[in-house]
Amino acid sequence: MRHPPRSGLLVVVGAAVALVGTAVAPVVTASGATSACTVEYSVTSTWDAGFQGSVRVTNNLTALSSWSLTFDFGAGQKLTQGWNAKWSQSGITVTAANESYNGSLGTGASVSAGFLASRSGGNPVPASFKLNGTTCNVDSEPTPTPTPTTPPTDPPVPEDGPPVLRVSGNKLVDSGGATRRLLGVNRSGGEFACVQGNGIWDGPVDDASVKAIADWNVNTVRIPLNEECWLGLSNIKPEYAGANYIAAVRDLVAKVKAHGMTPMVELHWTWGQYTGNSAGCSDVHASCQKPMPNMQHTPTFWTSVANTFKDDAAVVFDLFNEPYPDRATSTAAQAWTCWRDGGTCPGIGYEVAGMQDLIDAVRATGAKNVILAGGLAYSNDLSQWLTYRPTDPAGNLAAAWHVYNFNSCANESCWDSTLAPVAAQVPLVAGEIGENTCAHSFIDRVMKWFDDRSLSYLGWTWNTWNCASGPALISGYDGTPTAFGIGLRDHLRAIG
């Protein structure tokens, strides 16, 4: 957020259809029989007028150099888009053909692809699947003998307290494999008070004030930070810089964890002079939101933060608050390339550190913590996030997104078209949600869309500012909500 400078998964496996979490019908097997191909079909999320699905195809016979999967929708469902395959629909028949990069399917090899579709009623699982014309999930012997399988084990139970998180597919999971959502608030202050010479935090961060956050049924607290204050640069008052600042951050992280919540440390304000389109300030120092991180200090910042918390995998790293190189450059390709690769970016006068540079800095320390990377347009645009996705050798990268009622991507149609494909492949966390109306009708819509897909979101912000001039959740650090904050508080309590 830019703020004023101030002090039911359905699975088809073999010939059985099961609803995860319920009793499973016996799987029909035949001794020595092998299906030519196996298709696992899953509905990963549903909403009023649509759903998200995926298929995993395994070839059990001779290696294929290309493949095409077909199946029929049985209740009028209509394909709207897909990924990892060339998707099409003719009548009721859906076809997923390989892309140029995944056409080879060796014996025993598998490939997965996903799609979005609309629906107006029921959503039955397709009755059969064909791979290159051959029916899948059918044993080669005609007279199989039914034998009961071992009953499914109970789903993993979430850990107590803040979990050790990792990425598994498009979910965040704990060490036991249980899916986790990050639901909570931002605790602003650490990004601006120190550089303005007023302290380290804005308002109290004692145990009572952190407990008040937890009392909203919050499980995650995002903590914005300042690059120059953490690094102790000479323009920051010594009492608010370097070791003193780091100790204060560590102390707040410890309090957040002590109350069972996940701490998310996030880089908000950085060094680098930018006076172009949408500049927040003309100051070279970290006194406002800059369009991108800088090579001079930001990799050093993340090396230090990663070394500080690398032995605590409960801490999440959010690389950079709200990139906006798209305001400085003339094309989307230039902006997204700058976002990922950094370097000399059109319209930005300092050498940029791209998301890949920052991931590399974190991983070079040995830290395996989950990392979030927000997109363009102040993290509101994820339209090409997958295309320009950085490489994470630890496999623990998630996408961050921000939304306010005044943003461009602020309606369900945009979320369906740009967010759903990202959420199908990586965990998606709305690191900031809010509205400037001192009401909560907009975030109610955001939370419903994210709830329907079991995604994560955090409200901006746990500070006692005037909610008529910005989205402040509270009027007192005892947790008294504003007219805006009561929407988030009551919702989190209701879904807890």
Short mmCIF file of C-alpha atoms in Angstrom, two decimals:
data_model
loop_
_atom_site.label_atom_id
_atom_site.label_comp_id
_atom_site.label_asym_id
_atom_site.label_seq_id
_atom_site.Cartn_x
_atom_site.Cartn_y
_atom_site.Cartn_z
CA MET A 1 0.00 0.00 0.00
CA ARG A 2 1.16 3.51 -0.76
CA HIS A 3 0.36 5.56 2.30
CA PRO A 4 0.90 9.24 3.11
CA PRO A 5 4.31 10.08 4.53
CA ARG A 6 3.50 10.40 8.23
CA SER A 7 4.89 9.64 11.64
CA GLY A 8 -14.43 -31.17 -2.09
CA LEU A 9 -11.76 -32.65 -4.34
CA LEU A 10 -13.12 -35.24 -6.82
CA VAL A 11 -10.58 -37.75 -8.13
CA VAL A 12 -10.80 -40.46 -10.77
CA VAL A 13 -8.14 -43.13 -10.34
CA GLY A 14 -8.34 -46.24 -12.43
CA ALA A 15 -12.01 -47.15 -12.68
CA ALA A 16 -13.01 -45.71 -9.30
CA VAL A 17 -14.56 -42.33 -8.55
CA ALA A 18 -14.14 -41.08 -4.99
CA LEU A 19 -14.86 -38.01 -2.93
CA VAL A 20 -11.79 -37.35 -0.84
CA GLY A 21 -12.62 -37.50 2.83
CA THR A 22 -15.48 -40.00 2.42
CA ALA A 23 -15.63 -43.77 2.06
CA VAL A 24 -14.10 -45.08 -1.15
CA ALA A 25 -15.72 -47.72 -3.31
CA PRO A 26 -13.60 -50.83 -3.99
CA VAL A 27 -11.28 -50.42 -6.95
CA VAL A 28 -11.72 -53.06 -9.65
CA THR A 29 -8.39 -54.74 -10.38
CA ALA A 30 -7.24 -57.71 -12.41
CA SER A 31 -4.13 -59.70 -11.71
CA GLY A 32 -1.50 -58.88 -14.31
CA ALA A 33 -3.75 -56.37 -16.11
CA THR A 34 -2.45 -52.97 -17.15
CA SER A 35 -4.52 -50.10 -18.51
CA ALA A 36 -3.06 -48.57 -21.66
CA CYS A 37 -3.30 -45.18 -19.98
CA THR A 38 -4.49 -43.75 -16.70
CA VAL A 39 -6.23 -40.40 -16.23
CA GLU A 40 -6.71 -38.71 -12.88
CA TYR A 41 -9.37 -36.00 -13.18
CA SER A 42 -9.81 -33.52 -10.34
CA VAL A 43 -12.03 -30.56 -9.55
CA THR A 44 -9.75 -28.34 -7.49
CA SER A 45 -12.22 -25.53 -6.75
CA THR A 46 -15.79 -24.54 -7.56
CA TRP A 47 -17.89 -21.40 -7.41
CA ASP A 48 -21.44 -20.42 -8.33
CA ALA A 49 -21.08 -20.45 -12.10
CA GLY A 50 -17.84 -22.29 -12.72
CA PHE A 51 -15.03 -24.50 -11.58
CA GLN A 52 -11.33 -25.23 -11.95
CA GLY A 53 -10.19 -28.68 -12.99
CA SER A 54 -7.08 -30.61 -13.85
CA VAL A 55 -6.08 -33.86 -15.53
CA ARG A 56 -3.02 -36.02 -14.96
CA VAL A 57 -2.36 -38.43 -17.82
CA THR A 58 -0.04 -41.44 -17.48
CA ASN A 59 1.03 -43.43 -20.53
CA ASN A 60 1.52 -47.11 -19.66
CA LEU A 61 2.40 -48.45 -23.14
CA THR A 62 4.80 -47.48 -25.94
CA ALA A 63 6.38 -44.04 -25.72
CA LEU A 64 4.50 -41.25 -27.50
CA SER A 65 5.97 -38.27 -29.35
CA SER A 66 2.66 -36.40 -29.20
CA TRP A 67 -0.63 -36.89 -27.36
CA SER A 68 -4.24 -35.80 -27.38
CA LEU A 69 -6.71 -36.44 -24.55
CA THR A 70 -10.48 -36.33 -25.12
CA PHE A 71 -13.46 -36.56 -22.77
CA ASP A 72 -17.09 -35.44 -22.68
CA PHE A 73 -18.75 -33.00 -20.32
CA GLY A 74 -22.05 -34.50 -19.18
CA ALA A 75 -23.98 -31.53 -17.77
CA GLY A 76 -23.53 -28.63 -20.18
CA GLN A 77 -20.19 -27.42 -18.80
CA LYS A 78 -18.28 -25.08 -21.11
CA LEU A 79 -14.49 -24.80 -21.28
CA THR A 80 -13.30 -21.18 -20.93
CA GLN A 81 -9.50 -21.47 -20.80
CA GLY A 82 -6.68 -23.86 -19.98
CA TRP A 83 -2.94 -24.23 -19.52
CA ASN A 84 -0.14 -26.77 -20.12
CA ALA A 85 -2.07 -28.07 -23.15
CA LYS A 86 -3.94 -26.76 -26.22
CA TRP A 87 -7.52 -26.91 -24.99
CA SER A 88 -10.65 -26.85 -27.18
CA GLN A 89 -14.29 -27.93 -27.05
CA SER A 90 -16.67 -29.08 -29.79
CA GLY A 91 -20.17 -29.77 -28.58
CA ILE A 92 -19.74 -31.74 -25.38
CA THR A 93 -16.31 -33.13 -26.30
CA VAL A 94 -13.24 -31.51 -24.77
CA THR A 95 -9.76 -32.00 -26.25
CA ALA A 96 -6.41 -31.30 -24.59
CA ALA A 97 -3.49 -31.66 -27.03
CA ASN A 98 0.15 -31.37 -26.09
CA GLU A 99 2.11 -28.15 -26.27
CA SER A 100 5.43 -28.10 -28.13
CA TYR A 101 7.34 -28.47 -24.87
CA ASN A 102 5.47 -31.47 -23.39
CA GLY A 103 4.62 -33.71 -26.37
CA SER A 104 7.00 -36.49 -25.41
CA LEU A 105 5.31 -39.00 -23.12
CA GLY A 106 7.47 -42.03 -22.42
CA THR A 107 6.36 -45.36 -21.02
CA GLY A 108 5.22 -44.77 -17.44
CA ALA A 109 5.55 -40.98 -17.84
CA SER A 110 2.85 -38.53 -16.78
CA VAL A 111 1.79 -35.03 -17.76
CA SER A 112 -0.63 -32.65 -16.05
CA ALA A 113 -2.76 -29.82 -17.43
CA GLY A 114 -5.45 -27.57 -16.00
CA PHE A 115 -8.51 -25.65 -17.13
CA LEU A 116 -11.36 -23.35 -16.13
CA ALA A 117 -14.95 -24.01 -17.16
CA SER A 118 -18.41 -22.58 -16.60
CA ARG A 119 -21.40 -24.55 -15.37
CA SER A 120 -25.06 -23.89 -14.75
CA GLY A 121 -25.99 -26.94 -12.68
CA GLY A 122 -24.35 -30.22 -11.77
CA ASN A 123 -20.73 -31.02 -12.43
CA PRO A 124 -20.36 -34.80 -12.88
CA VAL A 125 -16.99 -36.37 -13.56
CA PRO A 126 -16.59 -37.37 -17.23
CA ALA A 127 -17.46 -41.02 -17.75
CA SER A 128 -14.44 -41.93 -19.89
CA PHE A 129 -11.17 -40.60 -21.26
CA LYS A 130 -9.27 -41.41 -24.45
CA LEU A 131 -5.57 -40.85 -25.12
CA ASN A 132 -4.81 -40.77 -28.85
CA GLY A 133 -8.08 -42.66 -29.37
CA THR A 134 -7.37 -45.41 -26.80
CA THR A 135 -9.71 -45.64 -23.82
CA CYS A 136 -7.96 -45.07 -20.50
CA ASN A 137 -8.71 -46.43 -17.02
CA VAL A 138 -9.80 -49.78 -18.52
CA ASP A 139 -7.98 -53.01 -17.68
CA SER A 140 -6.78 -55.17 -20.57
CA GLU A 141 -8.42 -58.35 -19.21
CA PRO A 142 -12.21 -58.56 -19.64
CA THR A 143 -13.12 -60.36 -16.39
CA PRO A 144 -11.60 -58.55 -13.46
CA THR A 145 -12.23 -59.68 -9.90
CA PRO A 146 -13.38 -56.96 -7.50
CA THR A 147 -11.16 -56.66 -4.44
CA PRO A 148 -11.48 -54.03 -1.75
CA THR A 149 -8.59 -51.62 -1.37
CA THR A 150 -7.17 -50.42 1.92
CA PRO A 151 -9.41 -47.63 3.26
CA PRO A 152 -7.96 -44.17 2.78
CA THR A 153 -6.02 -42.69 5.65
CA ASP A 154 -7.36 -39.66 7.46
CA PRO A 155 -6.29 -36.30 6.03
CA PRO A 156 -3.26 -34.74 7.70
CA VAL A 157 -3.99 -32.78 10.86
CA PRO A 158 -2.60 -29.23 10.96
CA GLU A 159 0.18 -28.55 13.45
CA ASP A 160 -0.38 -26.40 16.51
CA GLY A 161 1.17 -22.95 16.43
CA PRO A 162 2.80 -21.27 13.45
CA PRO A 163 3.60 -23.97 10.89
CA VAL A 164 6.82 -24.73 9.08
CA LEU A 165 5.56 -23.89 5.61
CA ARG A 166 6.51 -25.17 2.18
CA VAL A 167 5.03 -25.11 -1.30
CA SER A 168 3.35 -28.27 -2.57
CA GLY A 169 1.94 -27.80 -6.06
CA ASN A 170 -0.36 -24.78 -5.80
CA LYS A 171 -0.82 -25.04 -2.03
CA LEU A 172 1.04 -23.99 1.09
CA VAL A 173 1.36 -26.95 3.43
CA ASP A 174 2.85 -27.60 6.85
CA SER A 175 5.35 -30.28 7.79
CA GLY A 176 2.55 -32.84 8.11
CA GLY A 177 1.23 -32.09 4.62
CA ALA A 178 -1.90 -30.24 5.79
CA THR A 179 -2.95 -27.31 3.58
CA ARG A 180 -2.52 -23.90 5.18
CA ARG A 181 -4.08 -20.55 4.28
CA LEU A 182 -2.45 -17.28 5.37
CA LEU A 183 -5.27 -15.12 6.76
CA GLY A 184 -4.47 -11.97 8.63
CA VAL A 185 -3.37 -8.35 8.71
CA ASN A 186 -0.50 -6.01 7.93
CA ARG A 187 1.25 -4.25 10.84
CA SER A 188 2.58 -1.09 9.20
CA GLY A 189 5.19 1.20 10.76
CA GLY A 190 8.55 -0.49 10.35
CA GLU A 191 8.83 0.86 6.83
CA PHE A 192 8.48 4.57 7.58
CA ALA A 193 8.93 5.55 11.26
CA CYS A 194 12.68 4.93 11.29
CA VAL A 195 13.49 6.81 8.10
CA GLN A 196 11.37 9.72 9.32
CA GLY A 197 13.32 9.75 12.59
CA ASN A 198 10.31 9.00 14.79
CA GLY A 199 11.07 5.51 16.11
CA ILE A 200 10.92 1.98 14.78
CA TRP A 201 7.18 1.21 14.96
CA ASP A 202 3.98 3.19 14.64
CA GLY A 203 2.10 2.49 17.86
CA PRO A 204 2.71 -0.28 20.42
CA VAL A 205 4.07 -3.73 19.57
CA ASP A 206 3.99 -5.11 23.10
CA ASP A 207 2.54 -8.51 23.95
CA ALA A 208 -0.94 -7.15 24.64
CA SER A 209 -1.16 -5.42 21.27
CA VAL A 210 0.01 -8.57 19.43
CA LYS A 211 -2.50 -10.68 21.37
CA ALA A 212 -5.22 -8.27 20.22
CA ILE A 213 -4.32 -9.15 16.62
CA ALA A 214 -4.55 -12.87 17.39
CA ASP A 215 -7.97 -12.31 18.98
CA TRP A 216 -9.39 -11.51 15.53
CA ASN A 217 -8.61 -15.15 14.61
CA VAL A 218 -5.64 -13.92 12.58
CA ASN A 219 -3.02 -16.54 11.69
CA THR A 220 -0.54 -14.34 9.77
CA VAL A 221 0.98 -10.89 10.34
CA ARG A 222 2.80 -9.11 7.52
CA ILE A 223 5.58 -6.80 8.77
CA PRO A 224 6.74 -4.11 6.30
CA LEU A 225 10.41 -3.17 6.58
CA ASN A 226 12.79 -0.43 5.46
CA GLU A 227 15.98 -1.32 3.62
CA GLU A 228 18.15 1.54 4.90
CA CYS A 229 17.02 1.07 8.51
CA TRP A 230 17.82 -2.66 8.48
CA LEU A 231 21.22 -2.05 6.90
CA GLY A 232 21.99 0.86 9.27
CA LEU A 233 22.85 3.38 6.56
CA SER A 234 24.23 6.74 7.66
CA ASN A 235 21.07 8.77 6.99
CA ILE A 236 19.13 6.86 9.68
CA LYS A 237 19.32 7.82 13.35
CA PRO A 238 21.55 5.21 15.06
CA GLU A 239 18.93 4.38 17.68
CA TYR A 240 16.54 3.27 14.90
CA ALA A 241 19.13 1.63 12.63
CA GLY A 242 21.18 -1.49 12.14
CA ALA A 243 21.41 -3.80 15.15
CA ASN A 244 18.72 -1.86 17.05
CA TYR A 245 16.27 -2.10 14.17
CA ILE A 246 17.04 -5.79 13.53
CA ALA A 247 16.57 -6.60 17.22
CA ALA A 248 13.19 -4.87 17.20
CA VAL A 249 12.09 -6.84 14.14
CA ARG A 250 13.26 -10.12 15.66
CA ASP A 251 11.36 -9.29 18.84
CA LEU A 252 8.11 -8.61 16.95
CA VAL A 253 8.54 -11.80 14.91
CA ALA A 254 8.97 -13.73 18.18
CA LYS A 255 5.80 -12.18 19.67
CA VAL A 256 3.81 -12.99 16.54
CA LYS A 257 4.96 -16.61 16.72
CA ALA A 258 4.29 -16.80 20.46
CA HIS A 259 0.64 -16.08 19.72
CA GLY A 260 0.49 -18.86 17.13
CA MET A 261 0.71 -16.65 14.05
CA THR A 262 2.93 -16.79 10.96
CA PRO A 263 5.30 -13.79 10.61
CA MET A 264 5.77 -12.46 7.08
CA VAL A 265 8.67 -10.03 6.70
CA GLU A 266 8.36 -7.79 3.68
CA LEU A 267 10.55 -5.15 2.02
CA HIS A 268 8.44 -2.01 1.61
CA TRP A 269 10.64 1.08 1.13
CA THR A 270 14.02 1.07 -0.63
CA TRP A 271 16.89 3.25 -1.83
CA GLY A 272 17.06 4.67 -5.38
CA GLN A 273 16.08 7.96 -6.97
CA TYR A 274 13.04 7.84 -9.25
CA THR A 275 11.23 10.96 -10.44
CA GLY A 276 9.31 9.51 -13.37
CA ASN A 277 5.66 8.62 -13.86
CA SER A 278 3.85 7.92 -10.55
CA ALA A 279 6.93 8.71 -8.44
CA GLY A 280 6.15 8.63 -4.73
CA CYS A 281 8.97 11.04 -3.87
CA SER A 282 12.12 12.53 -5.41
CA ASP A 283 14.30 11.37 -2.52
CA VAL A 284 17.10 8.90 -3.22
CA HIS A 285 16.62 7.50 0.26
CA ALA A 286 14.10 4.84 1.32
CA SER A 287 11.34 7.31 2.14
CA CYS A 288 8.66 6.11 -0.28
CA GLN A 289 7.69 3.24 -2.55
CA LYS A 290 10.10 2.93 -5.51
CA PRO A 291 9.19 1.18 -8.79
CA MET A 292 11.73 -1.63 -8.26
CA PRO A 293 14.43 -2.79 -5.82
CA ASN A 294 18.01 -1.69 -6.43
CA MET A 295 21.23 -3.64 -6.93
CA GLN A 296 23.20 -1.33 -4.64
CA HIS A 297 21.47 -2.40 -1.40
CA THR A 298 18.52 -4.77 -1.86
CA PRO A 299 20.40 -8.06 -2.45
CA THR A 300 22.49 -7.20 0.64
CA PHE A 301 19.29 -6.55 2.60
CA TRP A 302 17.81 -9.93 1.65
CA THR A 303 21.09 -11.73 2.34
CA SER A 304 21.03 -10.30 5.85
CA VAL A 305 17.31 -11.00 6.43
CA ALA A 306 17.70 -14.56 5.12
CA ASN A 307 20.69 -15.20 7.37
CA THR A 308 18.67 -13.86 10.31
CA PHE A 309 15.68 -16.15 9.76
CA LYS A 310 16.99 -19.07 7.70
CA ASP A 311 16.82 -21.41 10.68
CA ASP A 312 13.15 -20.55 11.22
CA ALA A 313 11.07 -21.89 8.31
CA ALA A 314 7.90 -20.51 9.92
CA VAL A 315 8.93 -17.03 8.67
CA VAL A 316 7.74 -16.08 5.17
CA PHE A 317 9.72 -13.69 2.95
CA ASP A 318 7.84 -11.15 0.77
CA LEU A 319 10.48 -9.80 -1.62
CA PHE A 320 9.20 -6.34 -2.57
CA ASN A 321 5.98 -4.58 -1.71
CA GLU A 322 4.53 -3.13 -4.91
CA PRO A 323 6.63 -3.14 -8.11
CA TYR A 324 5.55 -0.69 -10.79
CA PRO A 325 8.17 -0.69 -13.57
CA ASP A 326 5.20 -0.63 -15.96
CA ARG A 327 4.77 3.08 -15.12
CA ALA A 328 8.35 3.78 -16.20
CA THR A 329 8.65 1.61 -19.33
CA SER A 330 6.78 1.79 -22.62
CA THR A 331 5.84 -1.88 -23.14
CA ALA A 332 4.61 -4.75 -21.01
CA ALA A 333 7.50 -6.93 -22.21
CA GLN A 334 10.04 -4.34 -21.00
CA ALA A 335 8.27 -4.05 -17.65
CA TRP A 336 8.03 -7.79 -17.02
CA THR A 337 11.64 -8.33 -18.14
CA CYS A 338 12.76 -5.60 -15.75
CA TRP A 339 10.66 -7.19 -13.01
CA ARG A 340 12.33 -10.58 -13.38
CA ASP A 341 15.84 -9.78 -14.57
CA GLY A 342 16.57 -6.26 -13.30
CA GLY A 343 19.62 -4.48 -14.72
CA THR A 344 19.26 -1.28 -16.71
CA CYS A 345 15.50 -0.72 -17.05
CA PRO A 346 13.99 1.96 -19.31
CA GLY A 347 12.79 4.95 -17.30
CA ILE A 348 14.51 3.95 -14.04
CA GLY A 349 17.76 5.78 -13.28
CA TYR A 350 19.38 3.26 -10.92
CA GLU A 351 20.49 -0.32 -11.52
CA VAL A 352 17.53 -2.54 -10.72
CA ALA A 353 17.58 -5.80 -8.79
CA GLY A 354 15.08 -8.16 -10.36
CA MET A 355 13.05 -10.80 -8.57
CA GLN A 356 15.54 -13.45 -9.74
CA ASP A 357 18.41 -11.49 -8.16
CA LEU A 358 16.59 -11.40 -4.83
CA ILE A 359 15.62 -15.08 -4.88
CA ASP A 360 19.24 -15.94 -5.66
CA ALA A 361 20.43 -13.79 -2.74
CA VAL A 362 18.07 -15.53 -0.32
CA ARG A 363 18.85 -19.05 -1.51
CA ALA A 364 22.61 -18.45 -1.49
CA THR A 365 22.39 -18.26 2.32
CA GLY A 366 20.88 -21.74 2.50
CA ALA A 367 17.48 -20.34 3.54
CA LYS A 368 14.58 -22.48 2.33
CA ASN A 369 11.79 -20.20 3.60
CA VAL A 370 8.71 -19.65 1.44
CA ILE A 371 9.19 -16.60 -0.81
CA LEU A 372 6.44 -14.34 -2.23
CA ALA A 373 6.86 -12.25 -5.39
CA GLY A 374 4.27 -9.65 -6.35
CA GLY A 375 3.55 -8.64 -9.95
CA LEU A 376 3.33 -5.31 -11.77
CA ALA A 377 1.01 -2.31 -11.26
CA TYR A 378 1.66 -2.18 -7.51
CA SER A 379 1.31 -6.00 -7.34
CA ASN A 380 -2.20 -5.77 -8.85
CA ASP A 381 -1.23 -7.23 -12.26
CA LEU A 382 -0.35 -10.93 -12.44
CA SER A 383 -1.31 -11.33 -16.11
CA GLN A 384 2.18 -12.47 -17.18
CA TRP A 385 3.50 -13.69 -13.83
CA LEU A 386 3.63 -17.29 -15.02
CA THR A 387 5.35 -16.34 -18.29
CA TYR A 388 8.11 -14.44 -16.47
CA ARG A 389 8.12 -16.59 -13.33
CA PRO A 390 11.59 -16.57 -11.72
CA THR A 391 13.39 -19.80 -10.91
CA ASP A 392 13.50 -20.91 -7.30
CA PRO A 393 15.96 -23.78 -6.68
CA ALA A 394 14.18 -24.56 -3.39
CA GLY A 395 10.78 -24.87 -5.09
CA ASN A 396 9.19 -22.62 -2.46
CA LEU A 397 7.98 -19.66 -4.54
CA ALA A 398 4.44 -18.23 -4.32
CA ALA A 399 2.73 -15.31 -6.07
CA ALA A 400 1.73 -12.17 -4.16
CA TRP A 401 -1.13 -9.90 -5.22
CA HIS A 402 -2.61 -6.66 -3.86
CA VAL A 403 -6.06 -5.24 -4.45
CA TYR A 404 -7.98 -2.13 -3.47
CA ASN A 405 -11.29 -0.86 -4.77
CA PHE A 406 -9.46 1.76 -6.84
CA ASN A 407 -7.14 -0.69 -8.65
CA SER A 408 -7.50 -1.76 -12.30
CA CYS A 409 -7.99 -5.46 -11.54
CA ALA A 410 -10.77 -5.00 -9.00
CA ASN A 411 -13.60 -7.23 -10.23
CA GLU A 412 -14.41 -10.90 -10.47
CA SER A 413 -14.02 -11.00 -14.25
CA CYS A 414 -10.40 -9.84 -14.00
CA TRP A 415 -9.76 -12.23 -11.11
CA ASP A 416 -11.18 -15.15 -13.08
CA SER A 417 -9.06 -14.38 -16.14
CA THR A 418 -5.73 -13.37 -14.56
CA LEU A 419 -5.61 -14.78 -11.01
CA ALA A 420 -7.19 -18.20 -11.43
CA PRO A 421 -4.53 -19.49 -13.88
CA VAL A 422 -1.77 -18.37 -11.49
CA ALA A 423 -3.52 -19.93 -8.49
CA ALA A 424 -3.80 -23.18 -10.44
CA GLN A 425 -0.02 -23.52 -10.56
CA VAL A 426 1.43 -21.79 -7.48
CA PRO A 427 0.12 -20.64 -4.10
CA LEU A 428 -1.51 -17.21 -4.37
CA VAL A 429 -1.45 -14.79 -1.43
CA ALA A 430 -3.28 -11.46 -1.45
CA GLY A 431 -0.77 -9.66 0.75
CA GLU A 432 -2.91 -6.52 0.93
CA ILE A 433 -6.66 -6.13 0.50
CA GLY A 434 -8.51 -2.94 1.34
CA GLU A 435 -10.79 -0.11 0.32
CA ASN A 436 -10.81 3.64 0.93
CA THR A 437 -14.53 3.91 1.68
CA CYS A 438 -14.40 3.22 5.44
CA ALA A 439 -16.70 0.28 4.65
CA HIS A 440 -16.08 -3.35 3.77
CA SER A 441 -18.36 -4.20 0.84
CA PHE A 442 -15.42 -4.43 -1.56
CA ILE A 443 -13.20 -6.66 0.57
CA ASP A 444 -16.26 -8.84 1.25
CA ARG A 445 -16.26 -9.66 -2.47
CA VAL A 446 -12.49 -10.25 -2.47
CA MET A 447 -12.70 -12.57 0.52
CA LYS A 448 -15.55 -14.58 -1.02
CA TRP A 449 -13.60 -15.10 -4.26
CA PHE A 450 -10.52 -16.19 -2.31
CA ASP A 451 -12.50 -18.32 0.15
CA ASP A 452 -14.20 -20.17 -2.73
CA ARG A 453 -10.73 -21.19 -3.92
CA SER A 454 -9.12 -21.74 -0.49
CA LEU A 455 -6.61 -18.92 -1.06
CA SER A 456 -4.85 -16.54 1.34
CA TYR A 457 -5.40 -12.85 2.10
CA LEU A 458 -4.33 -10.15 4.58
CA GLY A 459 -6.04 -6.85 5.33
CA TRP A 460 -4.30 -3.49 5.24
CA THR A 461 -3.65 -2.25 7.92
CA TRP A 462 -3.48 -2.78 11.71
CA ASN A 463 -2.86 0.91 12.47
CA THR A 464 -5.06 3.54 14.09
CA TRP A 465 -5.27 5.87 11.11
CA ASN A 466 -8.42 7.57 9.89
CA CYS A 467 -10.19 4.97 7.74
CA ALA A 468 -11.81 7.78 5.75
CA SER A 469 -8.38 8.67 4.33
CA GLY A 470 -7.05 5.13 4.00
CA PRO A 471 -7.88 1.54 4.89
CA ALA A 472 -7.15 1.42 8.63
CA LEU A 473 -8.59 -1.66 10.34
CA ILE A 474 -8.57 -0.42 13.94
CA SER A 475 -9.31 2.65 16.01
CA GLY A 476 -7.42 1.29 19.03
CA TYR A 477 -4.56 -1.14 19.56
CA ASP A 478 -6.81 -3.19 21.80
CA GLY A 479 -8.37 -4.43 18.55
CA THR A 480 -11.38 -2.08 18.38
CA PRO A 481 -12.30 -2.20 14.68
CA THR A 482 -13.16 0.67 12.38
CA ALA A 483 -16.25 0.42 10.17
CA PHE A 484 -13.88 -1.03 7.56
CA GLY A 485 -12.07 -3.37 9.94
CA ILE A 486 -15.22 -4.91 11.37
CA GLY A 487 -15.77 -6.65 8.03
CA LEU A 488 -12.40 -8.44 8.17
CA ARG A 489 -12.63 -9.17 11.91
CA ASP A 490 -16.10 -10.71 11.78
CA HIS A 491 -15.26 -12.69 8.64
CA LEU A 492 -12.06 -14.19 10.09
CA ARG A 493 -13.89 -15.13 13.27
CA ALA A 494 -16.74 -16.69 11.31
CA ILE A 495 -14.52 -18.92 9.16
CA GLY A 496 -12.25 -19.93 12.05
#
